[in-house]
mmCIF file of C-alpha atoms in Angstrom:
data_model
loop_
_atom_site.group_PDB
_atom_site.id
_atom_site.type_symbol
_atom_site.label_atom_id
_atom_site.label_comp_id
_atom_site.label_asym_id
_atom_site.label_seq_id
_atom_site.Cartn_x
_atom_site.Cartn_y
_atom_site.Cartn_z
ATOM 1 C CA UNK O 45 47.642 15.431 -240.343
ATOM 2 C CA UNK O 46 48.064 16.619 -236.560
ATOM 3 C CA UNK O 47 49.297 14.348 -233.945
ATOM 4 C CA UNK O 48 47.890 15.305 -230.560
ATOM 5 C CA UNK O 49 50.432 14.538 -227.923
ATOM 6 C CA UNK O 50 49.638 14.322 -223.999
ATOM 7 C CA UNK O 51 49.463 16.885 -221.951
ATOM 8 C CA UNK O 52 53.205 17.509 -220.126
ATOM 9 C CA UNK O 53 54.588 15.823 -223.085
ATOM 10 C CA UNK O 54 58.296 17.620 -222.624
ATOM 11 C CA UNK O 55 60.297 18.746 -225.371
ATOM 12 C CA UNK O 56 62.487 15.942 -225.464
ATOM 13 C CA UNK O 57 59.455 13.564 -225.865
ATOM 14 C CA UNK O 58 57.941 15.573 -228.955
ATOM 15 C CA UNK O 59 61.194 15.864 -230.649
ATOM 16 C CA UNK O 60 61.642 11.756 -230.210
ATOM 17 C CA UNK O 61 58.131 11.429 -232.327
ATOM 18 C CA UNK O 62 59.123 14.092 -234.354
ATOM 19 C CA UNK O 63 62.737 12.457 -235.073
ATOM 20 C CA UNK O 64 60.867 9.212 -235.712
ATOM 21 C CA UNK O 65 58.303 10.698 -238.037
ATOM 22 C CA UNK O 66 61.303 11.729 -239.916
ATOM 23 C CA UNK O 67 62.460 8.492 -240.341
ATOM 24 C CA UNK O 68 59.405 8.090 -242.432
ATOM 25 C CA UNK O 69 59.752 11.153 -244.683
ATOM 26 C CA UNK O 70 57.245 13.401 -242.627
ATOM 27 C CA UNK O 71 58.331 16.714 -241.503
ATOM 28 C CA UNK O 72 56.559 17.960 -238.479
ATOM 29 C CA UNK O 73 56.863 21.028 -236.602
ATOM 30 C CA UNK O 74 56.178 21.389 -232.486
ATOM 31 C CA UNK O 75 53.010 23.724 -231.767
ATOM 32 C CA UNK O 76 51.228 24.517 -228.854
ATOM 33 C CA UNK O 77 47.615 24.954 -228.469
ATOM 34 C CA UNK O 78 47.213 26.029 -224.781
ATOM 35 C CA UNK O 79 48.738 23.895 -222.641
ATOM 36 C CA UNK O 80 47.961 21.294 -225.266
ATOM 37 C CA UNK O 81 51.387 20.277 -227.155
ATOM 38 C CA UNK O 82 50.373 19.570 -230.806
ATOM 39 C CA UNK O 83 52.530 18.249 -234.050
ATOM 40 C CA UNK O 84 52.126 19.590 -237.014
ATOM 41 C CA UNK O 85 52.554 17.880 -240.314
ATOM 42 C CA UNK O 86 53.890 19.479 -243.318
ATOM 43 C CA UNK O 87 55.089 17.833 -245.834
ATOM 44 C CA UNK O 88 55.718 13.880 -246.109
ATOM 45 C CA UNK O 89 53.441 11.136 -246.747
ATOM 46 C CA UNK O 90 51.315 11.527 -243.612
ATOM 47 C CA UNK O 91 49.871 8.107 -243.663
ATOM 48 C CA UNK O 92 52.693 6.845 -242.153
ATOM 49 C CA UNK O 93 52.248 8.835 -239.083
ATOM 50 C CA UNK O 94 50.367 5.692 -237.671
ATOM 51 C CA UNK O 95 53.366 4.399 -236.956
ATOM 52 C CA UNK O 96 54.069 6.710 -234.121
ATOM 53 C CA UNK O 97 51.013 5.899 -232.661
ATOM 54 C CA UNK O 98 52.951 3.530 -230.496
ATOM 55 C CA UNK O 99 54.510 6.294 -228.639
ATOM 56 C CA UNK O 100 53.023 6.631 -224.708
ATOM 57 C CA UNK O 101 53.033 10.393 -225.299
ATOM 58 C CA UNK O 102 50.847 10.220 -228.602
ATOM 59 C CA UNK O 103 46.948 10.524 -227.673
ATOM 60 C CA UNK O 104 45.928 9.982 -231.326
ATOM 61 C CA UNK O 105 46.161 11.523 -234.937
ATOM 62 C CA UNK O 106 43.544 14.352 -236.611
ATOM 63 C CA UNK O 107 43.497 15.018 -240.337
ATOM 64 C CA UNK O 108 43.058 18.327 -241.083
ATOM 65 C CA UNK O 109 43.200 18.221 -244.897
ATOM 66 C CA UNK O 110 38.926 17.249 -244.633
ATOM 67 C CA UNK O 111 37.528 13.836 -243.902
ATOM 68 C CA UNK O 112 37.367 11.630 -246.364
ATOM 69 C CA UNK O 113 33.731 11.440 -247.931
ATOM 70 C CA UNK O 114 32.758 7.860 -248.323
ATOM 71 C CA UNK O 115 28.529 9.071 -248.311
ATOM 72 C CA UNK O 116 27.589 12.651 -248.025
ATOM 73 C CA UNK O 117 28.150 13.937 -244.578
ATOM 74 C CA UNK O 118 29.674 11.046 -243.156
ATOM 75 C CA UNK O 119 33.367 10.390 -242.479
ATOM 76 C CA UNK O 120 35.332 7.598 -242.821
ATOM 77 C CA UNK O 121 38.334 6.070 -241.192
ATOM 78 C CA UNK O 122 39.385 2.875 -242.671
ATOM 79 C CA UNK O 123 41.982 2.004 -240.123
ATOM 80 C CA UNK O 124 40.642 -0.113 -237.036
ATOM 81 C CA UNK O 125 38.960 -1.729 -240.398
ATOM 82 C CA UNK O 126 42.198 -3.184 -242.309
ATOM 83 C CA UNK O 127 43.770 -3.401 -238.912
ATOM 84 C CA UNK O 128 41.584 -6.021 -237.871
ATOM 85 C CA UNK O 129 40.780 -7.567 -241.670
ATOM 86 C CA UNK O 130 44.805 -8.372 -241.825
ATOM 87 C CA UNK O 131 44.187 -10.235 -238.427
ATOM 88 C CA UNK O 132 41.238 -12.032 -239.242
ATOM 89 C CA UNK O 133 42.509 -12.956 -242.868
ATOM 90 C CA UNK O 134 45.667 -14.012 -240.989
ATOM 91 C CA UNK O 135 44.373 -15.976 -238.847
ATOM 92 C CA UNK O 136 41.562 -17.553 -241.147
ATOM 93 C CA UNK O 137 44.567 -18.753 -243.772
ATOM 94 C CA UNK O 138 46.225 -20.355 -240.929
ATOM 95 C CA UNK O 139 43.249 -22.495 -240.119
ATOM 96 C CA UNK O 140 42.817 -23.322 -243.657
ATOM 97 C CA UNK O 141 46.589 -24.630 -243.120
ATOM 98 C CA UNK O 142 45.973 -26.468 -240.128
ATOM 99 C CA UNK O 143 43.232 -27.870 -241.489
ATOM 100 C CA UNK O 144 45.165 -29.152 -244.466
ATOM 101 C CA UNK O 145 48.272 -30.380 -242.497
ATOM 102 C CA UNK O 146 46.573 -31.554 -238.987
ATOM 103 C CA UNK O 147 43.113 -32.970 -239.970
ATOM 104 C CA UNK O 148 40.623 -33.726 -237.329
ATOM 105 C CA UNK O 149 40.440 -37.291 -236.192
ATOM 106 C CA UNK O 150 37.882 -39.666 -234.886
ATOM 107 C CA UNK O 151 37.378 -42.008 -237.631
ATOM 108 C CA UNK O 152 37.832 -45.580 -235.508
ATOM 109 C CA UNK O 153 35.136 -47.399 -234.914
ATOM 110 C CA UNK O 154 33.905 -47.946 -231.273
ATOM 111 C CA UNK O 155 34.832 -51.294 -229.357
ATOM 112 C CA UNK O 156 32.942 -51.546 -226.500
ATOM 113 C CA UNK O 157 34.793 -54.581 -225.272
ATOM 114 C CA UNK O 158 38.456 -53.266 -224.841
ATOM 115 C CA UNK O 159 38.475 -49.737 -223.150
ATOM 116 C CA UNK O 160 41.271 -47.974 -224.294
ATOM 117 C CA UNK O 161 44.785 -47.501 -222.162
ATOM 118 C CA UNK O 162 46.036 -44.357 -223.212
ATOM 119 C CA UNK O 163 42.571 -42.158 -223.412
ATOM 120 C CA UNK O 164 43.496 -38.876 -225.394
ATOM 121 C CA UNK O 165 42.376 -36.048 -223.190
ATOM 122 C CA UNK O 166 41.148 -32.838 -225.360
ATOM 123 C CA UNK O 167 43.690 -30.340 -224.431
ATOM 124 C CA UNK O 168 40.797 -28.109 -223.199
ATOM 125 C CA UNK O 169 40.382 -30.737 -220.380
ATOM 126 C CA UNK O 170 43.308 -31.548 -219.573
ATOM 127 C CA UNK O 171 43.307 -28.702 -216.669
ATOM 128 C CA UNK O 172 39.898 -30.025 -215.420
ATOM 129 C CA UNK O 173 40.718 -33.290 -215.252
ATOM 130 C CA UNK O 174 44.336 -33.146 -213.547
ATOM 131 C CA UNK O 175 43.104 -30.567 -211.236
ATOM 132 C CA UNK O 176 40.301 -33.480 -210.129
ATOM 133 C CA UNK O 177 43.194 -36.248 -210.026
ATOM 134 C CA UNK O 178 44.522 -33.755 -207.495
ATOM 135 C CA UNK O 179 41.200 -34.871 -205.185
ATOM 136 C CA UNK O 180 42.545 -38.499 -206.003
ATOM 137 C CA UNK O 181 41.939 -40.860 -203.050
ATOM 138 C CA UNK O 182 39.520 -38.116 -201.318
ATOM 139 C CA UNK O 183 35.179 -38.674 -201.851
ATOM 140 C CA UNK O 184 35.160 -37.485 -205.523
ATOM 141 C CA UNK O 185 33.077 -34.463 -204.624
ATOM 142 C CA UNK O 186 35.727 -32.707 -203.040
ATOM 143 C CA UNK O 187 36.737 -32.016 -206.052
ATOM 144 C CA UNK O 188 33.657 -31.270 -207.970
ATOM 145 C CA UNK O 189 33.315 -28.705 -205.040
ATOM 146 C CA UNK O 190 36.537 -27.112 -205.416
ATOM 147 C CA UNK O 191 36.712 -26.788 -209.108
ATOM 148 C CA UNK O 192 32.599 -25.222 -208.771
ATOM 149 C CA UNK O 193 33.763 -22.779 -206.115
ATOM 150 C CA UNK O 194 36.974 -21.322 -208.284
ATOM 151 C CA UNK O 195 34.694 -21.095 -210.967
ATOM 152 C CA UNK O 196 32.592 -18.949 -208.708
ATOM 153 C CA UNK O 197 35.182 -16.783 -207.170
ATOM 154 C CA UNK O 198 35.740 -16.014 -211.022
ATOM 155 C CA UNK O 199 32.767 -15.536 -211.787
ATOM 156 C CA UNK O 200 31.992 -12.957 -209.351
ATOM 157 C CA UNK O 201 35.521 -10.916 -209.477
ATOM 158 C CA UNK O 202 33.488 -8.282 -210.176
ATOM 159 C CA UNK O 203 32.005 -7.964 -206.695
ATOM 160 C CA UNK O 204 35.042 -9.356 -205.197
ATOM 161 C CA UNK O 205 37.272 -5.980 -206.760
ATOM 162 C CA UNK O 206 34.083 -3.525 -205.649
ATOM 163 C CA UNK O 207 34.310 -4.831 -201.956
ATOM 164 C CA UNK O 208 38.237 -5.022 -201.923
ATOM 165 C CA UNK O 209 39.379 -2.213 -204.035
ATOM 166 C CA UNK O 210 39.429 0.216 -200.629
ATOM 167 C CA UNK O 211 42.713 -2.079 -199.236
ATOM 168 C CA UNK O 212 43.633 -3.311 -202.502
ATOM 169 C CA UNK O 213 44.738 -0.074 -204.971
ATOM 170 C CA UNK O 214 46.425 -0.557 -208.617
ATOM 171 C CA UNK O 215 46.745 -3.370 -211.307
ATOM 172 C CA UNK O 216 49.358 -5.443 -209.369
ATOM 173 C CA UNK O 217 46.945 -7.729 -207.687
ATOM 174 C CA UNK O 218 45.258 -8.278 -211.071
ATOM 175 C CA UNK O 219 48.500 -9.206 -212.530
ATOM 176 C CA UNK O 220 49.759 -11.186 -209.943
ATOM 177 C CA UNK O 221 46.559 -12.980 -209.642
ATOM 178 C CA UNK O 222 46.209 -13.518 -213.613
ATOM 179 C CA UNK O 223 49.569 -14.794 -214.169
ATOM 180 C CA UNK O 224 49.166 -17.366 -211.473
ATOM 181 C CA UNK O 225 45.515 -18.274 -212.825
ATOM 182 C CA UNK O 226 47.520 -18.939 -216.256
ATOM 183 C CA UNK O 227 50.606 -20.773 -214.643
ATOM 184 C CA UNK O 228 48.251 -22.970 -212.860
ATOM 185 C CA UNK O 229 46.278 -23.639 -216.443
ATOM 186 C CA UNK O 230 49.665 -24.181 -218.022
ATOM 187 C CA UNK O 231 50.941 -26.578 -215.304
ATOM 188 C CA UNK O 232 47.815 -28.618 -214.791
ATOM 189 C CA UNK O 233 47.575 -29.029 -218.807
ATOM 190 C CA UNK O 234 50.955 -30.138 -219.287
ATOM 191 C CA UNK O 235 51.753 -32.484 -216.144
ATOM 192 C CA UNK O 236 51.460 -35.598 -217.642
ATOM 193 C CA UNK O 237 52.697 -34.734 -220.435
ATOM 194 C CA UNK O 238 56.432 -32.733 -220.371
ATOM 195 C CA UNK O 239 58.917 -35.618 -218.070
ATOM 196 C CA UNK V 256 16.946 -3.478 -231.438
ATOM 197 C CA UNK V 257 19.143 -1.895 -234.085
ATOM 198 C CA UNK V 258 19.255 1.656 -233.723
ATOM 199 C CA UNK V 259 20.988 4.444 -235.932
ATOM 200 C CA UNK V 260 21.989 6.416 -232.602
ATOM 201 C CA UNK V 261 22.789 3.294 -230.228
ATOM 202 C CA UNK V 262 23.411 -0.276 -231.094
ATOM 203 C CA UNK V 263 24.997 -2.108 -233.828
ATOM 204 C CA UNK V 264 25.104 0.073 -236.491
ATOM 205 C CA UNK V 265 26.037 2.876 -234.503
ATOM 206 C CA UNK V 266 29.084 1.083 -233.191
ATOM 207 C CA UNK V 267 29.859 -0.108 -236.832
ATOM 208 C CA UNK V 268 30.101 3.468 -237.837
ATOM 209 C CA UNK V 269 31.920 4.794 -235.012
ATOM 210 C CA UNK V 270 34.107 2.030 -236.176
ATOM 211 C CA UNK V 271 34.486 3.381 -239.735
ATOM 212 C CA UNK V 272 34.680 6.959 -238.280
ATOM 213 C CA UNK V 273 36.553 7.383 -235.063
ATOM 214 C CA UNK V 274 39.990 8.727 -235.865
ATOM 215 C CA UNK V 275 42.546 6.306 -234.636
ATOM 216 C CA UNK V 276 42.633 5.985 -230.640
ATOM 217 C CA UNK V 277 44.945 4.310 -228.275
ATOM 218 C CA UNK V 278 42.630 2.524 -226.114
ATOM 219 C CA UNK V 279 41.310 0.254 -228.976
ATOM 220 C CA UNK V 280 44.482 -1.164 -230.276
ATOM 221 C CA UNK V 281 45.464 -4.240 -230.806
ATOM 222 C CA UNK V 282 43.827 -6.461 -228.081
ATOM 223 C CA UNK V 283 40.585 -5.228 -229.306
ATOM 224 C CA UNK V 284 41.658 -7.409 -232.251
ATOM 225 C CA UNK V 285 40.909 -10.373 -229.882
ATOM 226 C CA UNK V 286 36.954 -9.539 -229.418
ATOM 227 C CA UNK V 287 36.897 -9.122 -233.406
ATOM 228 C CA UNK V 288 38.468 -12.327 -233.947
ATOM 229 C CA UNK V 289 35.915 -13.726 -231.768
ATOM 230 C CA UNK V 290 32.880 -13.045 -232.991
ATOM 231 C CA UNK V 291 33.916 -13.890 -236.888
ATOM 232 C CA UNK V 292 34.877 -17.551 -235.337
ATOM 233 C CA UNK V 293 31.320 -17.889 -233.999
ATOM 234 C CA UNK V 294 30.087 -16.933 -237.875
ATOM 235 C CA UNK V 295 32.624 -19.370 -239.151
ATOM 236 C CA UNK V 296 31.650 -21.604 -236.483
ATOM 237 C CA UNK V 297 28.038 -21.751 -237.704
ATOM 238 C CA UNK V 298 28.821 -20.946 -241.476
ATOM 239 C CA UNK V 299 30.602 -24.766 -241.319
ATOM 240 C CA UNK V 300 28.021 -25.982 -239.272
ATOM 241 C CA UNK V 301 25.144 -25.383 -241.253
ATOM 242 C CA UNK V 302 27.111 -27.258 -244.321
ATOM 243 C CA UNK V 303 28.480 -30.046 -242.154
ATOM 244 C CA UNK V 304 25.010 -30.690 -240.869
ATOM 245 C CA UNK V 305 24.085 -31.628 -244.375
ATOM 246 C CA UNK V 306 26.021 -34.390 -244.347
ATOM 247 C CA UNK V 307 26.260 -35.745 -240.659
ATOM 248 C CA UNK V 308 23.840 -38.663 -239.371
ATOM 249 C CA UNK V 309 23.112 -38.076 -235.781
ATOM 250 C CA UNK V 310 22.227 -41.814 -235.455
ATOM 251 C CA UNK V 311 24.573 -43.947 -233.594
ATOM 252 C CA UNK V 312 24.538 -46.448 -236.446
ATOM 253 C CA UNK V 313 25.964 -44.123 -239.290
ATOM 254 C CA UNK V 314 27.596 -41.088 -237.162
ATOM 255 C CA UNK V 315 30.703 -42.435 -237.794
ATOM 256 C CA UNK V 316 30.230 -43.324 -241.225
ATOM 257 C CA UNK V 317 29.085 -40.363 -242.084
ATOM 258 C CA UNK V 318 32.019 -38.101 -240.701
ATOM 259 C CA UNK V 319 34.637 -40.681 -243.104
ATOM 260 C CA UNK V 320 31.879 -39.866 -245.922
ATOM 261 C CA UNK V 321 32.761 -35.701 -245.151
ATOM 262 C CA UNK V 322 36.753 -36.394 -245.376
ATOM 263 C CA UNK V 323 37.060 -38.803 -248.307
ATOM 264 C CA UNK V 324 34.053 -38.222 -250.366
ATOM 265 C CA UNK V 325 32.609 -34.511 -249.868
ATOM 266 C CA UNK V 326 33.984 -32.126 -252.239
ATOM 267 C CA UNK V 327 35.793 -29.541 -249.710
ATOM 268 C CA UNK V 328 34.421 -31.856 -246.999
ATOM 269 C CA UNK V 329 37.549 -32.087 -245.535
ATOM 270 C CA UNK V 330 38.287 -28.200 -245.011
ATOM 271 C CA UNK V 331 34.911 -27.288 -243.920
ATOM 272 C CA UNK V 332 35.562 -29.819 -241.024
ATOM 273 C CA UNK V 333 38.985 -29.078 -240.529
ATOM 274 C CA UNK V 334 38.352 -25.227 -240.341
ATOM 275 C CA UNK V 335 34.917 -26.237 -237.849
ATOM 276 C CA UNK V 336 37.414 -28.142 -235.928
ATOM 277 C CA UNK V 337 40.170 -25.243 -235.631
ATOM 278 C CA UNK V 338 38.090 -22.728 -235.426
ATOM 279 C CA UNK V 339 36.205 -23.718 -232.176
ATOM 280 C CA UNK V 340 39.790 -24.557 -230.893
ATOM 281 C CA UNK V 341 40.959 -20.749 -231.356
ATOM 282 C CA UNK V 342 37.283 -19.981 -230.045
ATOM 283 C CA UNK V 343 38.504 -21.262 -227.028
ATOM 284 C CA UNK V 344 42.304 -19.681 -227.359
ATOM 285 C CA UNK V 345 41.149 -16.770 -227.728
ATOM 286 C CA UNK V 346 37.690 -16.562 -225.644
ATOM 287 C CA UNK V 347 40.640 -17.309 -222.749
ATOM 288 C CA UNK V 348 42.949 -15.016 -223.957
ATOM 289 C CA UNK V 349 40.306 -11.831 -224.220
ATOM 290 C CA UNK V 350 38.883 -12.849 -220.614
ATOM 291 C CA UNK V 351 42.570 -13.069 -218.762
ATOM 292 C CA UNK V 352 43.188 -9.779 -220.528
ATOM 293 C CA UNK V 353 39.951 -8.222 -219.125
ATOM 294 C CA UNK V 354 41.243 -9.244 -216.069
ATOM 295 C CA UNK V 355 44.514 -8.402 -216.362
ATOM 296 C CA UNK V 356 43.739 -4.728 -217.246
ATOM 297 C CA UNK V 357 41.352 -4.501 -214.789
ATOM 298 C CA UNK V 358 38.425 -3.992 -217.828
ATOM 299 C CA UNK V 359 35.763 -5.647 -216.020
ATOM 300 C CA UNK V 360 35.678 -2.408 -213.640
ATOM 301 C CA UNK V 361 34.063 -0.347 -216.518
ATOM 302 C CA UNK V 362 31.663 -3.012 -217.621
ATOM 303 C CA UNK V 363 31.081 -6.024 -215.063
ATOM 304 C CA UNK V 364 27.457 -7.554 -217.110
ATOM 305 C CA UNK V 365 30.478 -8.083 -219.916
ATOM 306 C CA UNK V 366 32.627 -10.156 -217.948
ATOM 307 C CA UNK V 367 29.520 -11.922 -216.322
ATOM 308 C CA UNK V 368 28.824 -12.963 -220.130
ATOM 309 C CA UNK V 369 31.856 -13.327 -221.079
ATOM 310 C CA UNK V 370 32.381 -16.554 -218.302
ATOM 311 C CA UNK V 371 29.321 -17.824 -219.401
ATOM 312 C CA UNK V 372 30.377 -17.414 -223.196
ATOM 313 C CA UNK V 373 33.722 -19.430 -222.118
ATOM 314 C CA UNK V 374 31.222 -21.892 -220.474
ATOM 315 C CA UNK V 375 29.068 -22.526 -223.647
ATOM 316 C CA UNK V 376 32.259 -22.688 -225.780
ATOM 317 C CA UNK V 377 33.879 -25.297 -223.612
ATOM 318 C CA UNK V 378 30.724 -27.180 -223.434
ATOM 319 C CA UNK V 379 30.211 -26.729 -227.067
ATOM 320 C CA UNK V 380 33.554 -28.136 -227.769
ATOM 321 C CA UNK V 381 32.948 -31.262 -225.666
ATOM 322 C CA UNK V 382 29.988 -32.408 -227.190
ATOM 323 C CA UNK V 383 31.062 -31.322 -230.120
ATOM 324 C CA UNK V 384 34.255 -33.986 -229.991
ATOM 325 C CA UNK V 385 31.200 -36.444 -229.150
ATOM 326 C CA UNK V 386 29.659 -36.147 -232.481
ATOM 327 C CA UNK V 387 31.983 -38.633 -235.039
ATOM 328 C CA UNK V 388 31.181 -41.622 -232.056
ATOM 329 C CA UNK V 389 34.036 -43.196 -232.644
ATOM 330 C CA UNK V 390 36.504 -45.204 -230.325
ATOM 331 C CA UNK V 391 38.203 -42.056 -228.534
ATOM 332 C CA UNK V 392 34.394 -40.381 -228.454
ATOM 333 C CA UNK V 393 32.885 -42.967 -226.907
ATOM 334 C CA UNK V 394 35.107 -43.637 -223.884
ATOM 335 C CA UNK V 395 35.708 -39.743 -223.232
ATOM 336 C CA UNK V 396 31.605 -39.329 -222.955
ATOM 337 C CA UNK V 397 32.506 -42.519 -220.258
ATOM 338 C CA UNK V 398 34.941 -41.070 -218.239
ATOM 339 C CA UNK V 399 33.030 -37.442 -218.639
ATOM 340 C CA UNK V 400 29.949 -38.919 -217.279
ATOM 341 C CA UNK V 401 31.353 -40.949 -214.592
ATOM 342 C CA UNK V 402 32.836 -38.070 -212.822
ATOM 343 C CA UNK V 403 29.961 -36.188 -213.256
ATOM 344 C CA UNK V 404 27.775 -38.762 -211.515
ATOM 345 C CA UNK V 405 29.830 -37.782 -208.151
ATOM 346 C CA UNK V 406 28.680 -34.053 -207.974
ATOM 347 C CA UNK V 407 26.987 -33.912 -204.922
ATOM 348 C CA UNK V 408 23.095 -33.407 -205.470
ATOM 349 C CA UNK V 409 22.562 -33.488 -208.504
ATOM 350 C CA UNK V 410 25.107 -35.830 -210.137
ATOM 351 C CA UNK V 411 22.535 -38.498 -210.984
ATOM 352 C CA UNK V 412 19.822 -35.960 -212.368
ATOM 353 C CA UNK V 413 22.657 -34.730 -214.238
ATOM 354 C CA UNK V 414 23.866 -38.518 -215.601
ATOM 355 C CA UNK V 415 20.434 -39.604 -216.335
ATOM 356 C CA UNK V 416 19.812 -36.439 -218.170
ATOM 357 C CA UNK V 417 22.980 -36.067 -220.659
ATOM 358 C CA UNK V 418 22.756 -39.650 -220.936
ATOM 359 C CA UNK V 419 19.104 -40.990 -221.121
ATOM 360 C CA UNK V 420 19.952 -44.189 -218.507
ATOM 361 C CA UNK V 421 22.351 -44.983 -216.306
ATOM 362 C CA UNK V 422 25.048 -45.920 -218.796
ATOM 363 C CA UNK V 423 26.256 -44.404 -222.270
ATOM 364 C CA UNK V 424 24.295 -45.784 -224.827
ATOM 365 C CA UNK V 425 23.243 -44.547 -228.338
ATOM 366 C CA UNK V 426 20.736 -41.779 -226.456
ATOM 367 C CA UNK V 427 23.932 -40.197 -225.343
ATOM 368 C CA UNK V 428 24.732 -39.388 -228.991
ATOM 369 C CA UNK V 429 21.530 -37.997 -229.876
ATOM 370 C CA UNK V 430 21.476 -35.697 -226.405
ATOM 371 C CA UNK V 431 25.078 -34.395 -227.122
ATOM 372 C CA UNK V 432 23.760 -33.933 -230.857
ATOM 373 C CA UNK V 433 21.008 -32.231 -230.056
ATOM 374 C CA UNK V 434 23.002 -29.407 -227.359
ATOM 375 C CA UNK V 435 25.792 -29.099 -229.754
ATOM 376 C CA UNK V 436 23.393 -27.770 -232.483
ATOM 377 C CA UNK V 437 20.312 -26.800 -231.111
ATOM 378 C CA UNK V 438 21.316 -25.529 -227.157
ATOM 379 C CA UNK V 439 24.963 -24.156 -226.640
ATOM 380 C CA UNK V 440 24.889 -22.255 -229.767
ATOM 381 C CA UNK V 441 22.300 -20.083 -229.485
ATOM 382 C CA UNK V 442 23.320 -19.694 -225.941
ATOM 383 C CA UNK V 443 26.673 -18.666 -226.834
ATOM 384 C CA UNK V 444 25.468 -16.301 -229.973
ATOM 385 C CA UNK V 445 22.921 -14.269 -227.295
ATOM 386 C CA UNK V 446 25.914 -14.087 -224.789
ATOM 387 C CA UNK V 447 28.245 -12.545 -227.927
ATOM 388 C CA UNK V 448 24.963 -10.118 -229.258
ATOM 389 C CA UNK V 449 24.758 -8.772 -225.498
ATOM 390 C CA UNK V 450 28.264 -8.203 -225.108
ATOM 391 C CA UNK V 451 28.708 -6.562 -228.587
ATOM 392 C CA UNK V 452 25.682 -4.491 -227.951
ATOM 393 C CA UNK V 453 26.733 -3.237 -224.534
ATOM 394 C CA UNK V 454 30.142 -2.244 -225.718
ATOM 395 C CA UNK V 455 27.949 -0.638 -228.342
ATOM 396 C CA UNK V 456 26.442 1.490 -226.310
ATOM 397 C CA UNK V 457 29.283 1.893 -223.875
ATOM 398 C CA UNK V 458 30.974 2.811 -227.256
ATOM 399 C CA UNK V 459 28.387 5.165 -228.920
ATOM 400 C CA UNK V 460 27.848 6.751 -225.173
ATOM 401 C CA UNK V 461 31.784 7.770 -224.650
ATOM 402 C CA UNK V 462 31.881 9.132 -228.133
ATOM 403 C CA UNK V 463 28.993 11.311 -226.956
ATOM 404 C CA UNK V 464 31.004 12.234 -223.902
ATOM 405 C CA UNK V 465 33.993 12.932 -226.100
ATOM 406 C CA UNK V 466 31.763 15.838 -228.311
#
């Protein structure tokens, strides 16, 4: 097994990865292919090498003992499938548990005479509902116009980005706007719930 | 179109054949889970529709029947309910992630489709919440449709289209049911399929460039 390191990886960084591998019982040595640093794994359970993919300097893994053969001529790497399937199984388990312990309601018959004093808004509608409540006292269409304008702005993000990329560089503005949007959503959703 | 070199099968093969690389790690799980949840929604939705009666007088009773008497009905309905919640959360997280890491720059069409998918998922969740036609659903419908009325120019038309009249009536349930079963799932499915196809094309091209 070969671990491909990023160009410009220093010897200290490579040694750090080698040390981490040693922790898993995998022995490795640093080799260089031109200016590309590589780690040759020569002993131990090489399957554990995937654990060092978290290192910034690690680009990827290359099996050298021949790919697994599933069908003739086709290489098979089940890693993604295993990772993703574990996540899906975990999620399905959680859904079954939620279904058992928190079953959905919907059994009270309609009473047209008495309106609900405390109508429970679904969580996903709390933010829009509270957004409209910000415009209470003004004509109701203003809330809708602002709401649709915000949705429209969100929709045309790639266009806005294309025209503003000259002046705004890097990803920090995206992170900032994303964070503001997230906080606004959470704040509007929690409004009225938290005292 | 499912083609060998470019398309869904090719993408599946590239998933299984590509060695672990840093660009497709845990964040990619979101999209995968949304697809799985979408399939789960369709399967549980079909099972629920075997017992659900969309007539206003019988809707609530049929939901109670599913929860009480149908074998594993509580589980099927619970899975349908909670998986719709999970799709909403995951779709929101995925869109936020795509925005924050700037992934929409690589594929703007995927961003547009993701936004549309989010709208469909919201509409799907809301119309689904009306289907038990209980007290809560009835008053949600009243409140939501009242607020729709104030949309400039199209509010009245939209209201009468969704309501079948000026007030919430039995037609409201029929229309919510029609939208929930026959409109939004298909729109969502198209959005998901096109998105997966676009990703697959991007992925296979990227793989070709790497060779």
